[in-house]
Short mmCIF file of C-alpha atoms in Angstrom, two decimals:
data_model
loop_
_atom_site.label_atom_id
_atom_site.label_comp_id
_atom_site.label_asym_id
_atom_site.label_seq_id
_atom_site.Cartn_x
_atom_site.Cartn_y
_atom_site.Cartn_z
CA UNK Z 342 0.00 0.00 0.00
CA UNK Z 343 1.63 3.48 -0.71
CA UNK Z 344 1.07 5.28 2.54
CA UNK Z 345 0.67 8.65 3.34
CA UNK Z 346 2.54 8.22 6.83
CA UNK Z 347 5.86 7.53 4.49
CA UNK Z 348 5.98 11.12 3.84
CA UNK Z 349 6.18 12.58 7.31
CA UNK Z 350 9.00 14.28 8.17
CA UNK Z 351 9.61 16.00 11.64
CA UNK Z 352 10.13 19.98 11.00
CA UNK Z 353 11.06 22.11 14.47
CA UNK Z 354 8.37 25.17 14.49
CA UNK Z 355 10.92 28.15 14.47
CA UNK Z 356 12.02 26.54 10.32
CA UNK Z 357 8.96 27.46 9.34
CA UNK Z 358 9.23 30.84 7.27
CA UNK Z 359 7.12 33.56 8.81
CA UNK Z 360 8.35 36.59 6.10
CA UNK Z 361 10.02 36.32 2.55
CA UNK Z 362 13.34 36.96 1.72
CA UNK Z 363 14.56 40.33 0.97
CA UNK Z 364 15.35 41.04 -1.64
CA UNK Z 365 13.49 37.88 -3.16
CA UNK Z 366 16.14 36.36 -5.03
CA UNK Z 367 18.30 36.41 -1.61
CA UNK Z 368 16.70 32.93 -0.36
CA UNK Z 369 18.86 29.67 0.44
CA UNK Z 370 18.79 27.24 -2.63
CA UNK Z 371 19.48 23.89 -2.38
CA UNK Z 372 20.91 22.17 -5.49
CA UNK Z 373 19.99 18.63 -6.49
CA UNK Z 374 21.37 16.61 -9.78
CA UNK Z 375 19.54 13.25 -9.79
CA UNK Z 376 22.14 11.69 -11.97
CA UNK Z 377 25.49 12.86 -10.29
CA UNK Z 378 23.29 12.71 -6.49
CA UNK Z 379 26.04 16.00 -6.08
CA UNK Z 380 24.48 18.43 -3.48
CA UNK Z 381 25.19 22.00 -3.69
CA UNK Z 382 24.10 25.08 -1.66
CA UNK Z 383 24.30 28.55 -2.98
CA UNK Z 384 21.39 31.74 -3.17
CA UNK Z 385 18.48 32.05 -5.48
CA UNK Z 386 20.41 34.00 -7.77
CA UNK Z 387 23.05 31.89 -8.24
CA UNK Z 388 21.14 30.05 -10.75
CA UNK Z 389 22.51 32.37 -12.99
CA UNK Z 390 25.25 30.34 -13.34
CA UNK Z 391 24.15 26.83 -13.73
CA UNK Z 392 21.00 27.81 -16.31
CA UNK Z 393 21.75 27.37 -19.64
CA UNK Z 394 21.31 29.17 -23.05
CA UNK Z 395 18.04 27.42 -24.61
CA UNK Z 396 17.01 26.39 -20.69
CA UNK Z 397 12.81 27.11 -21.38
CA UNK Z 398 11.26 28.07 -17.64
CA UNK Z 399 7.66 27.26 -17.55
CA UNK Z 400 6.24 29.71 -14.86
CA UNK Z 401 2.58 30.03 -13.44
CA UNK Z 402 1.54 33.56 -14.03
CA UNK Z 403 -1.55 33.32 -11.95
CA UNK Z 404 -2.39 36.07 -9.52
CA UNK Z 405 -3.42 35.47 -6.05
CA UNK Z 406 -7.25 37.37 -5.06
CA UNK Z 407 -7.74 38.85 -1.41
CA UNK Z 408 -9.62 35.73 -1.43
CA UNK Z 409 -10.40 36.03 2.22
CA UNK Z 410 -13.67 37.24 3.60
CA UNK Z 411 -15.30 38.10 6.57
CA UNK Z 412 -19.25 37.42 7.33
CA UNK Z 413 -22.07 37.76 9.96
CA UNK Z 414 -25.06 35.55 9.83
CA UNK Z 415 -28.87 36.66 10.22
CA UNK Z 416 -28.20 35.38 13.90
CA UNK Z 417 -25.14 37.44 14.41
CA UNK Z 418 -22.09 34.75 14.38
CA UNK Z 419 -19.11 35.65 12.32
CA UNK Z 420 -18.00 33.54 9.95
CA UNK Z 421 -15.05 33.01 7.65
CA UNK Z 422 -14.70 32.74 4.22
CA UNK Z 423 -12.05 31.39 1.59
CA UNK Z 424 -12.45 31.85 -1.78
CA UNK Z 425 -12.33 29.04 -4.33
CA UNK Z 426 -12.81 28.76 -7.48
CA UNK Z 427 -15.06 31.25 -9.88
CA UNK Z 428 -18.53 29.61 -11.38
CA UNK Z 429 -19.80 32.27 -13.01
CA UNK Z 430 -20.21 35.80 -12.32
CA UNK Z 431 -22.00 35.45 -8.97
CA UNK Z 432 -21.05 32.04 -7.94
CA UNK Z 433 -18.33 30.71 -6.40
CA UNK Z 434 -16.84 27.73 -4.14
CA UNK Z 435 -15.61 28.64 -1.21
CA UNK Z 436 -14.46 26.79 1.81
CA UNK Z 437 -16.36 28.74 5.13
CA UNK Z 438 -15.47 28.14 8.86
CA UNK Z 439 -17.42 27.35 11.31
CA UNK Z 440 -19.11 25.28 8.29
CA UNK Z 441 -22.31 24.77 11.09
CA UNK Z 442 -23.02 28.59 10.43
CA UNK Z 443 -23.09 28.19 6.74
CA UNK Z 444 -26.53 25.95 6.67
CA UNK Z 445 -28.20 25.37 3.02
CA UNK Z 446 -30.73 28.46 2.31
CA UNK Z 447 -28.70 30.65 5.28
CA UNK Z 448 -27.96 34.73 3.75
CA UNK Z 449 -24.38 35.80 5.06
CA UNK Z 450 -23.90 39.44 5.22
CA UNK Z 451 -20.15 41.41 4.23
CA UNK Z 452 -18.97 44.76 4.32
CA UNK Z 453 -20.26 47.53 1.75
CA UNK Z 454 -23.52 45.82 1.63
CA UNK Z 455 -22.74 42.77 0.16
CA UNK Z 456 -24.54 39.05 0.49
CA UNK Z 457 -24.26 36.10 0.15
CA UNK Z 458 -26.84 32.90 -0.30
CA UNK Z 459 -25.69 29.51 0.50
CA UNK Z 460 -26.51 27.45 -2.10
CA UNK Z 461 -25.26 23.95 -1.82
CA UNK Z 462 -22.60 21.79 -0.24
CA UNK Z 463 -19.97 20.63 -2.16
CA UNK Z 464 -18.04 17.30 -1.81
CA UNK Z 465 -15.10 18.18 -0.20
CA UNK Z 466 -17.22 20.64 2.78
CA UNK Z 467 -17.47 23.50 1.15
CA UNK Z 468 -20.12 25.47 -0.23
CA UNK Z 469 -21.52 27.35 -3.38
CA UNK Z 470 -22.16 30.75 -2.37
CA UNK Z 471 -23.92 33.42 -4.64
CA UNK Z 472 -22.68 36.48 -4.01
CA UNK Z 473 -24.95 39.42 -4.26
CA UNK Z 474 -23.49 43.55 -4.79
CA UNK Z 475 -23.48 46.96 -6.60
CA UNK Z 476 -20.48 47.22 -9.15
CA UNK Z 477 -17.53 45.15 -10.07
CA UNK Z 478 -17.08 42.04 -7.80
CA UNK Z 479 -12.78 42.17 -7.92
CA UNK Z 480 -13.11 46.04 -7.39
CA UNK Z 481 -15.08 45.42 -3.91
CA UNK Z 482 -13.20 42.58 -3.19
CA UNK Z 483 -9.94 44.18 -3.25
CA UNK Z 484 -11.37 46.43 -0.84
CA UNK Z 485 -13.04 44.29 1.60
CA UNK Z 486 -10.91 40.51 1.08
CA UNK Z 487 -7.34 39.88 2.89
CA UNK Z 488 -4.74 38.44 1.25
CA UNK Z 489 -5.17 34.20 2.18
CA UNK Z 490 -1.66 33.53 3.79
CA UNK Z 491 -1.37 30.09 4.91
CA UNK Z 492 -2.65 29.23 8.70
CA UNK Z 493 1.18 28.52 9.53
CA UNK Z 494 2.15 32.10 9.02
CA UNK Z 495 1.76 34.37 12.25
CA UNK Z 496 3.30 37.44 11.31
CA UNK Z 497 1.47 40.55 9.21
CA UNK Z 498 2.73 40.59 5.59
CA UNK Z 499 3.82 44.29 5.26
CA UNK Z 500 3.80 44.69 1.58
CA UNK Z 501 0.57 42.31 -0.18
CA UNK Z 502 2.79 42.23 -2.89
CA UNK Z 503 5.47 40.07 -1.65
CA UNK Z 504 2.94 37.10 -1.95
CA UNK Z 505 2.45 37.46 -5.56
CA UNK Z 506 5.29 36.68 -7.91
CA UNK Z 507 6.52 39.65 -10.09
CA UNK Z 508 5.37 37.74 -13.64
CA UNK Z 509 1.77 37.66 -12.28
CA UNK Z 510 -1.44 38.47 -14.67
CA UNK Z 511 -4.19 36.39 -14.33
CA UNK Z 512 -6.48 37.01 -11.02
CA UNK Z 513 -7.86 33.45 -9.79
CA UNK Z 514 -5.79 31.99 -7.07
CA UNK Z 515 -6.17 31.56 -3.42
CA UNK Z 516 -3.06 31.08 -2.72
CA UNK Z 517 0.86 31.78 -4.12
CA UNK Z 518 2.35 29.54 -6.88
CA UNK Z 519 5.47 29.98 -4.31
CA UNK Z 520 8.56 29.01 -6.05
CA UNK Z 521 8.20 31.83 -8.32
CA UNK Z 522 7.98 34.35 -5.29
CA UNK Z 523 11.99 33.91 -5.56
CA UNK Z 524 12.19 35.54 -8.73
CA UNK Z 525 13.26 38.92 -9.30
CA UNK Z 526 12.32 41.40 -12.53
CA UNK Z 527 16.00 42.01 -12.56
CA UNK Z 528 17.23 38.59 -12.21
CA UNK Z 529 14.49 37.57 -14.79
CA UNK Z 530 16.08 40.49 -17.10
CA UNK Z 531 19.76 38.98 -16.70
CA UNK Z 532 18.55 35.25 -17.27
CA UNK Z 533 16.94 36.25 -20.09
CA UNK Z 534 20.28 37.97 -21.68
CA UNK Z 535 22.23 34.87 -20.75
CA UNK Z 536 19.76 32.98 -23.56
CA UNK Z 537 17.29 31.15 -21.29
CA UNK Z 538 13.91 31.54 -22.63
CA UNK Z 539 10.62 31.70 -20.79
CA UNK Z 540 6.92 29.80 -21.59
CA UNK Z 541 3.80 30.64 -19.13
CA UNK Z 542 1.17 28.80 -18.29
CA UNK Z 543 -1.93 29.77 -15.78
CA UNK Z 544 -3.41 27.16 -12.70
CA UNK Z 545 -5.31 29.28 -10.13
CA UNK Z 546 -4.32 27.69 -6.98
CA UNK Z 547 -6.91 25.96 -5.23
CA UNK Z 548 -7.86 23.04 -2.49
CA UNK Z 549 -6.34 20.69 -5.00
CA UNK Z 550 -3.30 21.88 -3.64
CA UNK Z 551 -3.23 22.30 -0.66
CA UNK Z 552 -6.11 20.38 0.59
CA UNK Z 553 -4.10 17.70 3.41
CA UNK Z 554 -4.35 14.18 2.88
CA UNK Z 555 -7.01 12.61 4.86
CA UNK Z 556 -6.51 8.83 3.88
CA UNK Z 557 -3.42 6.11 4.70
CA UNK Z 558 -4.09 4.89 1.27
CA UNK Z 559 -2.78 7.57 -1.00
CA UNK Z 560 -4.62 5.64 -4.10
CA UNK Z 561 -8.26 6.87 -2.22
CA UNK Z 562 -7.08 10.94 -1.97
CA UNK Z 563 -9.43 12.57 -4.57
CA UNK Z 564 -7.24 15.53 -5.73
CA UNK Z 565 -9.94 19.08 -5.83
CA UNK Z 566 -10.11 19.82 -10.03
CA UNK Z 567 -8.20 23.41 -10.06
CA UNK Z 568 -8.44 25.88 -13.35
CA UNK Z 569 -5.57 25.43 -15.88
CA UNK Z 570 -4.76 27.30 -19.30
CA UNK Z 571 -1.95 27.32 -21.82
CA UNK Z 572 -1.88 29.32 -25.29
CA UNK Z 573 -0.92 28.44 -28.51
CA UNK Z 574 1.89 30.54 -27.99
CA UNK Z 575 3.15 29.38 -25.03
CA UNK Z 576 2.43 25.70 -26.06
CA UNK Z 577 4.87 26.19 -29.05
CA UNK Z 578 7.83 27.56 -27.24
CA UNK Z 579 7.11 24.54 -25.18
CA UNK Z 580 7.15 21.79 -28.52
CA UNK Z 581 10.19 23.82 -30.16
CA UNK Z 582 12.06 23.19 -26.83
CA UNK Z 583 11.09 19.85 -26.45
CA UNK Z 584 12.14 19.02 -30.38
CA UNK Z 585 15.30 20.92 -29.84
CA UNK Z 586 16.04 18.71 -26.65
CA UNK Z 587 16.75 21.17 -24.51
CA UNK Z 588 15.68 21.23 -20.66
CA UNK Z 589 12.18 22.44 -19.74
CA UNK Z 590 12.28 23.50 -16.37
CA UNK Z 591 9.17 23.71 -14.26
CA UNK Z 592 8.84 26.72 -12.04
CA UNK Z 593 6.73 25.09 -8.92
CA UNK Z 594 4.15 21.97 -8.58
CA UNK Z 595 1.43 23.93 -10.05
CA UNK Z 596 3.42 24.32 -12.97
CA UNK Z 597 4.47 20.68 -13.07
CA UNK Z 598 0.64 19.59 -12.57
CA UNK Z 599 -0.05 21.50 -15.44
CA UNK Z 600 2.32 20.63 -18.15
CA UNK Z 601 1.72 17.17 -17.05
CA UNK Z 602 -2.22 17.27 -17.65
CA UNK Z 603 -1.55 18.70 -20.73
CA UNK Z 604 1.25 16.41 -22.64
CA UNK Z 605 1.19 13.58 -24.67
CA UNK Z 606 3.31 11.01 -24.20
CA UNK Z 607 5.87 11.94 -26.29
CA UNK Z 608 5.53 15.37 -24.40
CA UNK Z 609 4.53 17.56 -26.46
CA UNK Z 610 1.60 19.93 -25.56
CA UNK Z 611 -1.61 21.65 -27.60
CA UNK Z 612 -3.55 24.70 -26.50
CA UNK Z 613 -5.71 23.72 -24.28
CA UNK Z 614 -7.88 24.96 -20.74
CA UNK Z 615 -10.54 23.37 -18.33
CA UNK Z 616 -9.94 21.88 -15.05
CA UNK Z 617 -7.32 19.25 -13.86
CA UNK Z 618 -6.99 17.08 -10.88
CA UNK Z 619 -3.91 15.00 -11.51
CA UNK Z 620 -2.40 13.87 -8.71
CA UNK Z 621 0.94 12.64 -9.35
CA UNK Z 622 2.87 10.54 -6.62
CA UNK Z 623 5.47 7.51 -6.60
CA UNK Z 624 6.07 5.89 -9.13
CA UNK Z 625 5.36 8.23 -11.74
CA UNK Z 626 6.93 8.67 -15.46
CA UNK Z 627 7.66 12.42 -16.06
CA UNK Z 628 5.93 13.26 -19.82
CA UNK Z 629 7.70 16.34 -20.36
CA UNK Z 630 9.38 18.02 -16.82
CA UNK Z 631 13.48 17.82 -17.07
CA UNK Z 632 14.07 20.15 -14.02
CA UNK Z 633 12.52 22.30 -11.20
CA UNK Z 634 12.38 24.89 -8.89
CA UNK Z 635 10.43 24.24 -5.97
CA UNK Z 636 9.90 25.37 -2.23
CA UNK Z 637 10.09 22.95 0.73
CA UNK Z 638 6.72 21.40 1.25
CA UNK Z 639 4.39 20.57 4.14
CA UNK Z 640 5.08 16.65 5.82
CA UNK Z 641 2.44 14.24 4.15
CA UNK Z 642 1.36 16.94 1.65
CA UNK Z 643 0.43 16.22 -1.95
CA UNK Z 644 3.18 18.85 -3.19
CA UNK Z 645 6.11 16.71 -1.48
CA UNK Z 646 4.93 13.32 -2.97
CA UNK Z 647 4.86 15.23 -6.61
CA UNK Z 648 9.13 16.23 -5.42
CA UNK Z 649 9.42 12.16 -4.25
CA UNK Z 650 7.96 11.04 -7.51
CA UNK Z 651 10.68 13.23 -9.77
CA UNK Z 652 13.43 12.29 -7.58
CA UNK Z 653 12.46 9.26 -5.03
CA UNK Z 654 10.95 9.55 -1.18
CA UNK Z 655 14.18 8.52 0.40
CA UNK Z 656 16.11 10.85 -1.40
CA UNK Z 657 13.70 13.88 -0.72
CA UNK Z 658 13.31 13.12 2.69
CA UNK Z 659 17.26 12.94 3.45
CA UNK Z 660 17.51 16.09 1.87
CA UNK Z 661 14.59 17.77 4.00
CA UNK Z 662 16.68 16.28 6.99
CA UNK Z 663 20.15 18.12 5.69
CA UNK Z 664 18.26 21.10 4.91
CA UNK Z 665 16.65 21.13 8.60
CA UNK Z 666 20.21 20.72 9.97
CA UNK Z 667 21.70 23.81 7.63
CA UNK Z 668 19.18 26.09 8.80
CA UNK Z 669 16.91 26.51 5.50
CA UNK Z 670 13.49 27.89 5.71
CA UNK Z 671 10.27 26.08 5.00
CA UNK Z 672 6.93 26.54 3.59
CA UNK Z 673 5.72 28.90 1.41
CA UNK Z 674 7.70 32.00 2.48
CA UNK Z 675 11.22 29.84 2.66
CA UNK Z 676 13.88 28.86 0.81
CA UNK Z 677 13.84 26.59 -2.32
CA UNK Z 678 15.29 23.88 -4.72
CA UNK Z 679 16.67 22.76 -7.73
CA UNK Z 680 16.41 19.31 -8.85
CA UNK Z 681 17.43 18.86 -12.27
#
């Protein structure tokens, strides 16, 4: 059986990143080459020197909403909201805490006279909400949503910015594609000189990822279906790389998840968007990945079991236990890899 309890890992508390970097490309990074097993530790920006000319990095260039939102009930309790995924131009999914308050047919009310009617239930707990206001939804809900840091972050982000990554366009995600909050427009500027070449794609974060694993049995986790989209564009930088043979290096999970839903096997990719809910773990054959960047991930998380498939669980987890011992940060707001 392929066990969920074979990816814990014991992490001291004070690891666990409560601010970025600064500046951003400043982070720890610790180097991985599967072939040579050769370990090397350097900064973020040091990958300057070990990309290549005709290296293609695949980055997410979603954008994370103030997805968070605060509500009373008709009978005055407060309730919590997390924004989901869109369903149209009133509806979304959200995930709402204390789910008792949030009862089938209940009206929640929000700042700037906004409402909300609970629809349904969903599968995983949550709920279809339909929202109800005067305007343009994002334009209120920059005003009256918080950015959705992660519960394992106690400290006040200063600057909203520093949990979006400087490439971002496309509004939709509820939380940070995080390996790309590492990247710099500067450092992006001199990588770019140097001859590597970059591809987006779009997956709006969602429960998918980082929904915990509730079952032993990894084979009975249902992964949450998350929003994906690639253009021709960007899908034919990808091919001409992939024909050319040279590396195509995922920037984060989300980025892996989606090239992965979207190549053949030959890996090559089409235009394509929808919703995916791949959830890759041990064993695993990569279609079209040849290298990443990625941040340390939670113990028995779906994000660290994607890192043990590309590179093996023993491996991963001796290198979470060196990293502990030098000191790296964790989590979304810490330091990162490269596994190539």
């Amino acid at each position: 059986m392929l066990k969920k309890s074979d990816y814990f890992y014991h992490l001291p508390e004070e690891r666990i990143a409560q601010i970025p970097a600064q500046p951003r490309d400043t982070a720890k990074l610790l180097c991985y080459n599967r072939q040579t097993e050769k370990v090397l530790q350097c900064t973020f920006r040091d990958c300057l020197s070990f990309l290549k000319r005709g290296d293609l990095l695949v980055v997410n260039n979603t954008k994370v909403i103030p997805a968070r939102l605060f509500a009373k009930t008709v009978y005055g309790g407060k309730v919590e909201i997390l924004l989901l995924k869109r369903k149209n131009y009133t509806q979304w999914e959200v995930l709402v805490k204390p789910g008792k308050k949030a009862k089938i047919g209940d009206i929640l009310s929000l700042a700037e006279g906004v409402t909300a009617n609970v629809l349904e239930r969903t599968e995983v707990g949550g709920r279809i909400l339909e929202f109800h206001f005067e305007g343009i939804f994002e334009e209120i809900l920059e005003r009256i949503g918080q950015m959705p840091l992660p519960p394992y972050i106690h400290e006040k982000l200063q600057d909203a910015n520093r949990y979006q990554t400087v490439y971002c366009k496309e509004a939709g995600s509820a939380a940070a594609p995080t390996a790309g909050l590492h990247f710099t427009k500067e450092l992006i500027e001199r990588l770019k000189e140097k001859g590597v070449e970059f591809a987006e794609v779009q997956l709006h974060v969602g429960l998918g990822t980082f929904r915990p694993v509730q079952e032993e049995d990894l084979t009975n986790h249902k992964m949450h279906s998350e929003y994906f989209s690639i253009d021709a564009q960007n899908a034919e930088k990808i091919n001409i790389a992939k024909k050319e043979g040279r590396r195509i290096i995922a920037v984060g999970t989300t980025t892996v998840r989606t090239l992965e839903s979207v190549a053949d096997k030959n890996g090559f990719v089409q235009a394509a968007s929808g919703d995916t809910d791949i959830f890759i773990y041990p064993p695993y054959r990569f279609k079209i990945v040849d290298a990443l960047f990625t941040n340390f991930h939670l113990p028995e998380s779906t994000l660290l079991m994607l890192i043990a498939a590309f590179m093996g669980r023993e491996k991963i987890l001796d290198l979470y236990q060196f990293a502990v011992q030098e000191k790296y940060r964790f989590f979304s707001f810490g330091d990162a890899m490269f596994i190539e």
